Coordinates of C-alpha atoms in Angstrom, one line a residue:
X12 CA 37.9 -39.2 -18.6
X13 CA 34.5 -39.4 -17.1
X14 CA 33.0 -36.5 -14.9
X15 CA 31.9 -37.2 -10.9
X16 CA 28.2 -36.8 -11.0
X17 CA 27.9 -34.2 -8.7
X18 CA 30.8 -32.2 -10.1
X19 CA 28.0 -32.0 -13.7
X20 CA 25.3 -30.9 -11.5
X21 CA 27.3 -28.3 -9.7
X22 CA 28.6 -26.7 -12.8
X23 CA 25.0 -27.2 -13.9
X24 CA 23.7 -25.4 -10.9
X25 CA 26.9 -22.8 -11.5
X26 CA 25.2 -22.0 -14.9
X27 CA 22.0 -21.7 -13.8
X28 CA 22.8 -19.1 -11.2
X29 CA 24.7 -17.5 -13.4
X30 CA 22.1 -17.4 -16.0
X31 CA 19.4 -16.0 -13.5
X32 CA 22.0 -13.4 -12.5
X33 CA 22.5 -12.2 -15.7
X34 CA 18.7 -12.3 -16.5
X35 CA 18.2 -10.6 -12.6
X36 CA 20.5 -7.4 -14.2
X37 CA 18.6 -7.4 -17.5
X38 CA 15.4 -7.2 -16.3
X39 CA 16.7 -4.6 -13.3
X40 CA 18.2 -2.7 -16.2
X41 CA 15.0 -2.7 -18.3
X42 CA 12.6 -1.4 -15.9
X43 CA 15.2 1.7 -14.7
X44 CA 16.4 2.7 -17.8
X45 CA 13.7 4.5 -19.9
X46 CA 16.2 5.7 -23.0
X47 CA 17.0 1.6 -23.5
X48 CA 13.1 0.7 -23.3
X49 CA 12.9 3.8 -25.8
X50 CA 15.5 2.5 -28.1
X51 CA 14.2 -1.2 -28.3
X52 CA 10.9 0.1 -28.8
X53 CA 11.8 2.2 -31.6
X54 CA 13.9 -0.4 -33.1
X55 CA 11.5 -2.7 -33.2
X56 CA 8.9 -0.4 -34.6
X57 CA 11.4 0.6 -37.6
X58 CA 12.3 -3.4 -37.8
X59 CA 8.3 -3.9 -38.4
X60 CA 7.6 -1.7 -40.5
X61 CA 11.0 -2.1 -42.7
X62 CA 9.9 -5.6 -43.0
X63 CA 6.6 -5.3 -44.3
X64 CA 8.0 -3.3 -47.1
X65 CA 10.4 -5.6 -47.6
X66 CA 7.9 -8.2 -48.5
X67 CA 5.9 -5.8 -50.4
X68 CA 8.9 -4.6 -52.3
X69 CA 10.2 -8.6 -53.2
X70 CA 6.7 -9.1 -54.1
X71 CA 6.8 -6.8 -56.6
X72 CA 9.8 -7.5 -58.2
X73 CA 9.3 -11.2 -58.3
X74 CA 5.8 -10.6 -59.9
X75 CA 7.8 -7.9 -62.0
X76 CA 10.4 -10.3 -62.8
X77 CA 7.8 -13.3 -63.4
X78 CA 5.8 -11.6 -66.0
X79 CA 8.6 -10.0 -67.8
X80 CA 10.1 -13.9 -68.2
X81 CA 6.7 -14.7 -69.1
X82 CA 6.2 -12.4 -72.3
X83 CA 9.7 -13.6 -73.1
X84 CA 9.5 -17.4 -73.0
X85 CA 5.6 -17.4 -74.9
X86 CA 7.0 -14.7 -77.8
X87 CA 10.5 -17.1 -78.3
X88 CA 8.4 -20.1 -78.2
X89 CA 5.5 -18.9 -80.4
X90 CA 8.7 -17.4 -82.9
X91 CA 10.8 -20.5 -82.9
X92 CA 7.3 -22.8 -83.9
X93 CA 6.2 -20.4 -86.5
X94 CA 9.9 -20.9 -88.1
X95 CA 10.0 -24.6 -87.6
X96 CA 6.5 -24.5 -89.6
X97 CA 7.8 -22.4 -92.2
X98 CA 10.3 -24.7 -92.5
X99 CA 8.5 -27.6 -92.7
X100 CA 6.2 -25.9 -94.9
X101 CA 9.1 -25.1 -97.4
X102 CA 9.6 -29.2 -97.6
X103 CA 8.9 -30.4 -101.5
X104 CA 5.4 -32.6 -100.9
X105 CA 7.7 -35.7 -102.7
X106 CA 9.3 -36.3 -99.4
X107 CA 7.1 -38.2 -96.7
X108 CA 9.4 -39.3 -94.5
X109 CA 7.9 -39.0 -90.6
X110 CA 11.2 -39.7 -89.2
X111 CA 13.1 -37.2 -91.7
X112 CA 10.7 -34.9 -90.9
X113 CA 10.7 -35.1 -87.2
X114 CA 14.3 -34.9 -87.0
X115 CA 14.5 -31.9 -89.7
X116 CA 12.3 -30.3 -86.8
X117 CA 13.1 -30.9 -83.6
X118 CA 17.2 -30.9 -84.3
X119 CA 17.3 -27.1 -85.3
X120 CA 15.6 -26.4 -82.3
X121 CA 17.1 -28.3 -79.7
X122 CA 20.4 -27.1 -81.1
X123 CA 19.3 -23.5 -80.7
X124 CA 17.9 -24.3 -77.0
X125 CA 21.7 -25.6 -76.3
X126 CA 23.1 -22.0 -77.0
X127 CA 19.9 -20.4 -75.5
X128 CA 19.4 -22.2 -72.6
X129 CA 16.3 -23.6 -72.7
X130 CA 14.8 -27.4 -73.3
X131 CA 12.5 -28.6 -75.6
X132 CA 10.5 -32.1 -76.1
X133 CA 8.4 -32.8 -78.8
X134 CA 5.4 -35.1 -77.9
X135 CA 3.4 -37.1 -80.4
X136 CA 0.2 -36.5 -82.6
X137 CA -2.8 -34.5 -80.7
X138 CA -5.4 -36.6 -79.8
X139 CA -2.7 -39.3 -78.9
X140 CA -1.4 -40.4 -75.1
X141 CA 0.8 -38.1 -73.0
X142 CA 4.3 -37.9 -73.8
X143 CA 5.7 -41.4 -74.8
X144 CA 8.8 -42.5 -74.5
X145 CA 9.8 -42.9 -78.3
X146 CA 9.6 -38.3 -77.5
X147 CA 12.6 -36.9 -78.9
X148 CA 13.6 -34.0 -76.2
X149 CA 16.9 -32.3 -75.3
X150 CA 19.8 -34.4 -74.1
X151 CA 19.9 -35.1 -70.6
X152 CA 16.7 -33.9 -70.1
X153 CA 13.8 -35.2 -67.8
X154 CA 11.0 -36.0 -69.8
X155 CA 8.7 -35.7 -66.3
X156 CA 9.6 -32.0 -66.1
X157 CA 6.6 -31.2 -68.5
X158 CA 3.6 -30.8 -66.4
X159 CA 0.6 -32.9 -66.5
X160 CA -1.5 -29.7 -66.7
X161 CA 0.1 -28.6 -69.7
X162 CA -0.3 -32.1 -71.6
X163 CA -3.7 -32.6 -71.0
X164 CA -4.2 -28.5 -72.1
X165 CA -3.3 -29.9 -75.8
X166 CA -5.7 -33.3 -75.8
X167 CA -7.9 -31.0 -78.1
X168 CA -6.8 -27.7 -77.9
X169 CA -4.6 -26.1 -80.0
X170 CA -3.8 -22.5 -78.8
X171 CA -0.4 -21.7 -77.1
X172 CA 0.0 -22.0 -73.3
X173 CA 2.5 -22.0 -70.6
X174 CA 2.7 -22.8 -66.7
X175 CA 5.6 -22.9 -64.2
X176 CA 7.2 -26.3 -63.4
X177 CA 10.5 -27.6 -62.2
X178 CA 13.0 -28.7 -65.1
X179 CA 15.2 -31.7 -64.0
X180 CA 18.4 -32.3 -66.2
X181 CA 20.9 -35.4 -65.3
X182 CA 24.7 -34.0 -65.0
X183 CA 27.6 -35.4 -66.2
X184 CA 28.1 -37.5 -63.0
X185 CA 24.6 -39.1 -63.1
X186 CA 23.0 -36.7 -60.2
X187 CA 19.5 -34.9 -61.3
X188 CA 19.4 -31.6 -60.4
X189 CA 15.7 -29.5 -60.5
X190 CA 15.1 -25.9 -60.7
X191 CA 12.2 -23.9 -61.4
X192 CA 10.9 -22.6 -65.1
X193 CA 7.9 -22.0 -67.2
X194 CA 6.8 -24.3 -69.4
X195 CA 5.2 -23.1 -73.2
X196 CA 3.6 -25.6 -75.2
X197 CA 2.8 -25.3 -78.9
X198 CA 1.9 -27.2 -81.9
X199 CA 2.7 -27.3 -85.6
X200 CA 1.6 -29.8 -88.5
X201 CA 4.1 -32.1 -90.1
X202 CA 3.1 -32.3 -93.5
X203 CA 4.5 -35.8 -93.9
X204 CA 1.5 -37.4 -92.3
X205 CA -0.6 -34.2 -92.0
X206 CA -0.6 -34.7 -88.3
X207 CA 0.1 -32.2 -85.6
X208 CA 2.4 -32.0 -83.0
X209 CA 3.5 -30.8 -80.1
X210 CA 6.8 -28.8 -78.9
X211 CA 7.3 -28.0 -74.9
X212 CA 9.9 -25.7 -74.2
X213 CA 11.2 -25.2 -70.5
X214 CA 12.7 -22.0 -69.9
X215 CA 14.8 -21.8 -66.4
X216 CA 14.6 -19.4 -64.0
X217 CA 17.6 -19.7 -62.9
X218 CA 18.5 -15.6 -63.6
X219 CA 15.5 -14.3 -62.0
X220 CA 16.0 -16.4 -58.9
X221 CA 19.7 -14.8 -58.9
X222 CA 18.2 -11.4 -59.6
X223 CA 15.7 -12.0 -56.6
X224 CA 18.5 -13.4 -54.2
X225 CA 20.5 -10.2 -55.0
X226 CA 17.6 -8.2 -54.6
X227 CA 16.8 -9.9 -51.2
X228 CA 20.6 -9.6 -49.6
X229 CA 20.6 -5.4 -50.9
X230 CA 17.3 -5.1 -48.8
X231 CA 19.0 -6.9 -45.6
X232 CA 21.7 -5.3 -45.9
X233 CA 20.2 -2.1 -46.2
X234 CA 17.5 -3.1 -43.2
X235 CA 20.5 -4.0 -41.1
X236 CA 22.3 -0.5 -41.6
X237 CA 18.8 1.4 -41.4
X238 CA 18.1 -0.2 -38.4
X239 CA 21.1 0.5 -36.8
X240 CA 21.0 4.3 -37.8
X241 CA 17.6 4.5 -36.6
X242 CA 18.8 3.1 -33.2
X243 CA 22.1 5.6 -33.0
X244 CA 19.7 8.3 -33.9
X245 CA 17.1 7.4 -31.1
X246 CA 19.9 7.0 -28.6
X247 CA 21.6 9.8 -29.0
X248 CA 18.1 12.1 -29.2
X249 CA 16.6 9.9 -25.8
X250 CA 20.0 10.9 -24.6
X251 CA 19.2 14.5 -24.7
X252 CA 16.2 14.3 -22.9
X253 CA 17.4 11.9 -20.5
X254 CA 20.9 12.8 -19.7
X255 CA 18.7 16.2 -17.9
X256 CA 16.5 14.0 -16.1
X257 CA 19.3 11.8 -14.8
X258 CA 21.1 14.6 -13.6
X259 CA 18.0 15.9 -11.8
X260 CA 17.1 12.5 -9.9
X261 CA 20.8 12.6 -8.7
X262 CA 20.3 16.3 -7.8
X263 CA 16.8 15.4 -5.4
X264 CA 18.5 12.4 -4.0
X265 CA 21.2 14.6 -2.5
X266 CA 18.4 17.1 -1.6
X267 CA 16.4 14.2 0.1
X268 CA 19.9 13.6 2.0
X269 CA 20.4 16.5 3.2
X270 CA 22.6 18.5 1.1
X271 CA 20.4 21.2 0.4
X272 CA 22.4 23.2 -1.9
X273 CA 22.8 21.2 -4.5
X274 CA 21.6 22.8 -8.0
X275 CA 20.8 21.7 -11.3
X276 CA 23.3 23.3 -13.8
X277 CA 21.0 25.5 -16.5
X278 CA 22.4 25.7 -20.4
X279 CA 20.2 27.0 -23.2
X280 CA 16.6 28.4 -23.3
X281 CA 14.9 25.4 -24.5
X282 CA 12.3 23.0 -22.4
X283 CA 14.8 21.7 -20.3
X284 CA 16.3 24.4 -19.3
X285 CA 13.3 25.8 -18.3
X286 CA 12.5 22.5 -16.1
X287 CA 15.9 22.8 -14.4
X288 CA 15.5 26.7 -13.5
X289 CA 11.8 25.7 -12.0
X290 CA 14.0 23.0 -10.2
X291 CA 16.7 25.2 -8.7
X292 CA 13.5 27.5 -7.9
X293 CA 12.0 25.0 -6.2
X294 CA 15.3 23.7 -4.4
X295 CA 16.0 27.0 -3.0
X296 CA 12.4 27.8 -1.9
X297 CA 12.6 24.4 0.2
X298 CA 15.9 25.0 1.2
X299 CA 14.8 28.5 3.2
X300 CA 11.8 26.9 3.9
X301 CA 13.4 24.0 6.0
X302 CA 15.8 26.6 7.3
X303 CA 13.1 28.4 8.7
X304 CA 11.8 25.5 10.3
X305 CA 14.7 24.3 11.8
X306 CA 15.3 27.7 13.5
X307 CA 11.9 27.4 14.5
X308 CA 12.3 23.8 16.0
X309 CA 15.1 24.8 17.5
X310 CA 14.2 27.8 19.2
X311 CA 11.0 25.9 20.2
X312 CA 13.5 22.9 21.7
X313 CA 15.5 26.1 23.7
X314 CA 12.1 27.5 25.1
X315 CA 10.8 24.3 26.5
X316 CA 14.2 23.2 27.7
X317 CA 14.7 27.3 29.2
X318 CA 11.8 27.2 30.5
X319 CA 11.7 23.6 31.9
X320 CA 15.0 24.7 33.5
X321 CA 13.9 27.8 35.1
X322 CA 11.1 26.2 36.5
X323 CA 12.9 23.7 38.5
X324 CA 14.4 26.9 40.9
X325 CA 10.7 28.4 42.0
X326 CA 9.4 25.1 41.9
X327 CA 12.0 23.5 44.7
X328 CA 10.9 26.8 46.8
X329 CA 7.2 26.2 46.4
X330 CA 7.5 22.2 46.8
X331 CA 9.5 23.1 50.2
X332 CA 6.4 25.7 51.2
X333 CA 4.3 22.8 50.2
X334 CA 5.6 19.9 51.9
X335 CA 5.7 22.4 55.2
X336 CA 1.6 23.1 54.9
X337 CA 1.3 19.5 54.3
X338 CA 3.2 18.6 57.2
X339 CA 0.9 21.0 59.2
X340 CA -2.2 20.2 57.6
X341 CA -3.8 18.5 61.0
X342 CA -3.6 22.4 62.6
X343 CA -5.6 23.6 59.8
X344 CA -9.3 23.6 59.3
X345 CA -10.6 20.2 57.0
X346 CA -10.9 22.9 53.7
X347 CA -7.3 23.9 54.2
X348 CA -5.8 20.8 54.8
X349 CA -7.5 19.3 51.6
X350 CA -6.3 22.1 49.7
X351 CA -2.8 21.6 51.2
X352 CA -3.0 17.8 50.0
X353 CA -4.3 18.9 47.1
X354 CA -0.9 21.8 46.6
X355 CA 1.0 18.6 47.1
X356 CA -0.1 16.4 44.5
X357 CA 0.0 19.2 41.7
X358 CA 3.2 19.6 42.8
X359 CA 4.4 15.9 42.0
X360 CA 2.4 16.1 39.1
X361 CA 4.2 19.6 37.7
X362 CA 7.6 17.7 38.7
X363 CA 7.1 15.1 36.7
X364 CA 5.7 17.1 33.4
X365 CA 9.1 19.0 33.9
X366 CA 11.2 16.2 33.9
X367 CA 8.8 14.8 30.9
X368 CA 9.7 18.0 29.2
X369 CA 13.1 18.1 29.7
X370 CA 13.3 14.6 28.4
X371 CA 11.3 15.2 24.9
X372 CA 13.9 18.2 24.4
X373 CA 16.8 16.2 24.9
X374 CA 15.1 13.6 22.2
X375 CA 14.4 16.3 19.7
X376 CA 17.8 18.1 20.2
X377 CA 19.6 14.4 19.4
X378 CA 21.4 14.6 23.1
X379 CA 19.8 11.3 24.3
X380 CA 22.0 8.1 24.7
X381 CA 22.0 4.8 25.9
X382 CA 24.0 3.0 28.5
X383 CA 23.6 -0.5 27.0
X384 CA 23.7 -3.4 29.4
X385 CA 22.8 -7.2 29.7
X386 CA 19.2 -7.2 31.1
X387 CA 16.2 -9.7 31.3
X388 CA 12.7 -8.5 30.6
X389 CA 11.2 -10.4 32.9
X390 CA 12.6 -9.3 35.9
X391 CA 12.1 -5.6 34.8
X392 CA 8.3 -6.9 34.7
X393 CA 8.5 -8.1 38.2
X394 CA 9.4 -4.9 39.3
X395 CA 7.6 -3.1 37.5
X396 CA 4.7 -4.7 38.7
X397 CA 5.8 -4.1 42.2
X398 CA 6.4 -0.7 41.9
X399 CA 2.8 0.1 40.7
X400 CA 1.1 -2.5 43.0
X401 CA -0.5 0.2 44.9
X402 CA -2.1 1.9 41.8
X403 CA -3.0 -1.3 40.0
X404 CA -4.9 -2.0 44.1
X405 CA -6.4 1.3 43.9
X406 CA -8.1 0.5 40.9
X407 CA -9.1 -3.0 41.6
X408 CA -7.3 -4.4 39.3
X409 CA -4.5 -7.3 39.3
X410 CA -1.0 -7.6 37.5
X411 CA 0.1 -10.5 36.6
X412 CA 2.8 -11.9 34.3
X413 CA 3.4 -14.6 31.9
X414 CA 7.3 -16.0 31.1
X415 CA 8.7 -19.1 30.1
X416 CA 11.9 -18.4 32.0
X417 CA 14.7 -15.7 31.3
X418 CA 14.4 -13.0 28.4
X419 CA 17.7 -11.2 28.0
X420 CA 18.5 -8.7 25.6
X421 CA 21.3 -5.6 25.5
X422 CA 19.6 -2.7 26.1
X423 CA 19.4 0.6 28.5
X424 CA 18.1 -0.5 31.8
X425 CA 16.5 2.7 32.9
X426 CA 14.9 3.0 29.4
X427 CA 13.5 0.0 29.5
X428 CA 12.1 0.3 32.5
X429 CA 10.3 3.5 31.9
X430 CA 8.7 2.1 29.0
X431 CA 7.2 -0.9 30.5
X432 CA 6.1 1.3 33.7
X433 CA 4.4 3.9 31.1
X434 CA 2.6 0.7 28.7
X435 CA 2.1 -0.9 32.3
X436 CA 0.1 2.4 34.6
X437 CA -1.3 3.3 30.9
X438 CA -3.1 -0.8 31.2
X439 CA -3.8 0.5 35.0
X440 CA -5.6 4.0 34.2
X441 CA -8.0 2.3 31.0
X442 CA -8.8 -1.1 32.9
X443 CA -12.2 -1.6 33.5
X444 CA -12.8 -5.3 34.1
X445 CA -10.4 -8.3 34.0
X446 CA -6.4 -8.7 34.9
X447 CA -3.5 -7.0 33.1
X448 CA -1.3 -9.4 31.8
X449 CA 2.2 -8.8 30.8
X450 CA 3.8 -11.7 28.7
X451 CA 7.3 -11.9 27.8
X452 CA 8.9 -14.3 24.7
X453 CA 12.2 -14.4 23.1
X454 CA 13.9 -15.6 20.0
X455 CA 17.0 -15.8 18.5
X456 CA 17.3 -12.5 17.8
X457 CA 14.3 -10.4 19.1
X458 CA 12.9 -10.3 23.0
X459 CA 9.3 -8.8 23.4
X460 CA 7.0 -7.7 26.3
X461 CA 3.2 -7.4 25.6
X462 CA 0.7 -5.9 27.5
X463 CA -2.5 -6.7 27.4
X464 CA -5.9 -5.0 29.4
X465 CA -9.8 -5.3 29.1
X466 CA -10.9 -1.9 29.0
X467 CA -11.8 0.5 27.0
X468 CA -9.9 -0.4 23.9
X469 CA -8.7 1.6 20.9
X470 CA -10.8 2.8 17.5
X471 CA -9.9 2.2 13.9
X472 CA -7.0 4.6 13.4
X473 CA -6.5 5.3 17.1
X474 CA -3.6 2.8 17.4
X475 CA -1.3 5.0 15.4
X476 CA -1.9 8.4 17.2
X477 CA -1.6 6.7 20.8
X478 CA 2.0 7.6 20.6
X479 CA 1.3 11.1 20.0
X480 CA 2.0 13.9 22.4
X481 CA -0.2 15.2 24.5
X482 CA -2.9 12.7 23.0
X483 CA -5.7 11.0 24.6
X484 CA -8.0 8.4 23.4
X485 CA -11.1 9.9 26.0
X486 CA -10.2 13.5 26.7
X487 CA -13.1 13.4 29.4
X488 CA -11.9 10.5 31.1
X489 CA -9.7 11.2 34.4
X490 CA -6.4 9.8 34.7
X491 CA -6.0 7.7 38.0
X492 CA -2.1 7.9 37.8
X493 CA -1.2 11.3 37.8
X494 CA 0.5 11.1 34.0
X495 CA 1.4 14.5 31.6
X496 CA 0.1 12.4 28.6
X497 CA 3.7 12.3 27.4
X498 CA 4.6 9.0 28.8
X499 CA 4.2 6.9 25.3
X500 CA 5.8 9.5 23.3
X501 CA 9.0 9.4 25.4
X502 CA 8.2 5.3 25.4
X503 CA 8.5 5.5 21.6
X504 CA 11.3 7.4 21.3
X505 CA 13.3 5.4 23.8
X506 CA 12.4 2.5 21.8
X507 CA 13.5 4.1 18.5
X508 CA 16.8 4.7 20.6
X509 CA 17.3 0.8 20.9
X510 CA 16.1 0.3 17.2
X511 CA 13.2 -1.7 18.0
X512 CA 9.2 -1.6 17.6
X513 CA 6.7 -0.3 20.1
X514 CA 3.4 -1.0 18.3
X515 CA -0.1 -1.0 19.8
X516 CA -3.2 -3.1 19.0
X517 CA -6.8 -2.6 20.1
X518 CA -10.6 -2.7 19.6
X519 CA -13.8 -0.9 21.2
X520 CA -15.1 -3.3 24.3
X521 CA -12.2 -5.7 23.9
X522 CA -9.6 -3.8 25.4
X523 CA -6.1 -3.0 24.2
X524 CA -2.3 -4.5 24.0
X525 CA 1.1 -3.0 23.5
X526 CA 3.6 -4.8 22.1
X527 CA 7.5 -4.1 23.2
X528 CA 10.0 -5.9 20.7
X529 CA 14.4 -5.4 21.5
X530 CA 17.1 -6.6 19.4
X531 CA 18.4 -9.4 21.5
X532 CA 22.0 -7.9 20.3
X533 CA 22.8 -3.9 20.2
X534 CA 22.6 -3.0 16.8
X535 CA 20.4 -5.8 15.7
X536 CA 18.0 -5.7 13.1
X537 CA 14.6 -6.9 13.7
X538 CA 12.7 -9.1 10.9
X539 CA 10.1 -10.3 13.4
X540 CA 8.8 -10.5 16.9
X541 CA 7.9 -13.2 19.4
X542 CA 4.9 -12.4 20.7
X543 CA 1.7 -11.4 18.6
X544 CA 0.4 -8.0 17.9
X545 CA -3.1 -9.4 18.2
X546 CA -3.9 -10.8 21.2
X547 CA -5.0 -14.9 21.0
X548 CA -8.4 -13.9 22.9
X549 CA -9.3 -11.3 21.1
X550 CA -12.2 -12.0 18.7
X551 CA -12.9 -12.2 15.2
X552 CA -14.2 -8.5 13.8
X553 CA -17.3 -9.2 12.4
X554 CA -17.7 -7.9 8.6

């Protein structure tokens, strides 16, 4: 039955996920897990170097082997001619028969070669052609198996010599089979004709090849089991070492979470256990350490929130002694009166540092929440912008804002609003020249309010410490809105609260822009945000 198309290249597909999966886990594994990078490492070493003396080892005994064959094959031949010449020798000089006497010597030894494995062919006189085929050989045999090099060796020279070949018999079934052996040659004299001749034996190597191939499966076998002890042994000694180090990163990521009195557990006096006691030292000394600091923090968060509260009791007393000078001020001399306009406006400005204050305490002592509700950015700009119209006048400067139409997002209304009344007076007090713009954008799943002014601007490495408390980008430069320099720190935080980004952008003469981004959703995660950090008129720094 014949597959759908598409049903091959899903399971196709199928595989090939399944394939990068597994490789995905292998590679993951790899990099984390130092004892299996130790192990393969090893391994391999041990498999190199096992294998090079494997080859050096075969090397010598096949050379081994060779030669010993060698000695053997060119003293049997050399023996079994020197008897056939005896032999012939012993013939009565009345018989001249070639033929008899060819027979009477190559018979004897191709019988003997039958029960001693080897083959022998007998080629005509020296100085004649190469083997002919009127040669009388060994039954069965392959006259071709004699090597040229060896035949053209006795076309004048007489002394004994051998080479390696490849002896090809015919079996019983007609089929030519070939293996390897050396080939001796050697002559004798038939005294028939006076002539000499000369007698190839082929010796096989069929042993040594068998004594090799044993040889050969001993070592693999024996590479195979070294190499797997070697790998046991490396395992279990990486274990040692690792197994400690394992149980210390587990031990610092419960430190790192918080559980501070977790402890390595100390056995032995070795290396190790010297680490782990230096660890538990150093867990311990932290663990007072952060103590210390938190009792610090914490009594520091009391004070300021103490303090900020008992503040607010005198401070209602003197604002009502105020407010009744200030109401008076036309009965009093000009100095007075200015100094009771004056009383008045350190007063709001006190005020609102307390209620600053009392805010950054509830943020550090975790107490702040949100009241989440549907809202749209854009008419928390408008009125915004209304509310600080007077300021943004009394600095010649306009306000203006830049929507598409309706940016909702879930978020704390009175939260929001303080932010973008902070980013918005903070455009108002460092505007020197141009319009503030506010733009809002939205997405899918973020909503953002930029602000953007022309003054001053930020340095390299000031748009990170803006946020700070108590910070200020011009320490000499007077603030025309009355703020306690904590207004972007309690910004950020309430930002933080809504888990979104507050980031701020700038450059020397250009001016500056904060960026405002909200999860459209509660809870959202944000991946991206609407608008641009950098503003599209800003300019390109010059290298």
């Amino acid at each position: 039955m014949a597959l759908d198309p598409s049903t091959g290249s899903g399971l196709r597909r199928l595989g090939v996920q399944r394939a990068t999966t597994v490789l995905r886990h292998g590679l993951t594994f790899w990099r984390r897990s130092i004892q299996a990078r130790v192990v393969a490492s090893t391994v391999l070493l041990s498999a190199l170097v096992i294998g090079i003396v494997g080859v050096f080892l075969l090397q010598q005994t096949r050379d081994g082997l060779l030669e010993q064959r060698e000695a053997a094959a060119v003293g049997e031949a050399t023996r079994v001619t020197e008897e056939a010449q005896d032999s012939l020798d012993g013939v009565p000089a009345t018989e001249t028969d070639v033929a008899l006497q060819l027979g009477e010597l190559v018979d004897p030894i191709v019988e003997l070669g039958l029960t001693r494995d080897f083959a022998v062919v007998l080629s005509g006189p020296a100085g004649d052609s190469r083997i002919a085929d009127s040669a009388q050989y060994t039954p069965r045999l392959d006259k071709t198996s004699v090597p040229s090099a060896l035949e053209e060796h006795f076309q004048g020279n007489a002394t004994t010599a051998f080479t390696y070949t490849e002896l090809r018999r015919e079996t019983s079934d007609g089929d030519v089979v070939a293996e390897p052996a050396i080939a001796v040659g050697s002559q004798v004299r038939l005294p028939a004709d006076s002539r000499t001749y000369t007698l190839y034996y082929l010796f096989p190597l069929s042993d040594e090849i068998a004594t090799l191939q044993l040889v050969g499966r001993a070592m693999l076998t024996a590479a195979g089991l070294l190499l797997l002890l070697v790998a046991g042994l490396t395992w279990l000694v990486t274990r040692q070492v690792v197994t400690p180090v394992r149980m210390a990163r587990r031990v610092a990521e419960r430190l790192a979470a918080g559980q501070l009195q977790e402890r390595l557990r100390v056995s032995g006096e070795d290396d190790l256990a010297r680490l782990a006691t230096s660890f538990n030292q150093m867990a311990t000394n932290l663990q007072r350490q952060i103590r210390q600091l938190e009792e610090l923090s914490r009594v520091q968060r009391r004070f300021v929130s103490d303090v900020s509260h008992e503040l607010r009791t005198p401070l209602t007393t003197v604002r009502m002694a105020g407010e009744l000078l200030h109401d008076a001020r036309g009965e009093f001399d000009p100095t007075t009166a200015r100094a009771a306009e004056l009383l008045l406006s350190e007063l709001d400005r006190f005020e609102t540092l307390l209620v600053d204050l009392l805010e950054i305490s509830r943020f550090d002592a975790g107490a702040a929440v949100l009241e989440i509700d549907d809202l749209d950015l854009v008419d928390v700009a408008h009125r915004i912008v209304d509310a600080t119209s007077a300021l943004a006048a009394q600095n010649g400067v306009m306000v203006r804002i830049e929507a598409d139409g309706p940016c909702r997002a879930e978020a704390d209304v009175r939260r929001v609003e303080r932010i973008v009344r902070n980013l918005v007076t903070n455009a108002i007090d460092h505007a020197e020249s141009g319009d503030i713009v506010i733009r809002v954008a939205s997405d899918e799943h973020a909503a953002a309010l930029a602000v953007r002014d022309h003054g001053v601007g930020l340095a390299i490495g000031e748009a990170a410490m803006v946020f700070n408390r108590f910070w200020r980008a011009d320490p000499a430069r007077a603030r025309t809105s009355g703020g306690t320099g904590l207004g972007l720190s309690i910004a950020m935080e309430d930002t933080h609260l809504h888990g979104g980004w507050l980031q701020a952008w700038g450059r020397p003469g250009e001016g500056a822009q904060f960026r405002l981004t909200l999860p459209r959703r509660n809870g959202g995660v944000l991946r991206r945000s609407p608008l641009p950090l950098v503003p599209v008129d800003a300019t390109e720094p010059v290298a």
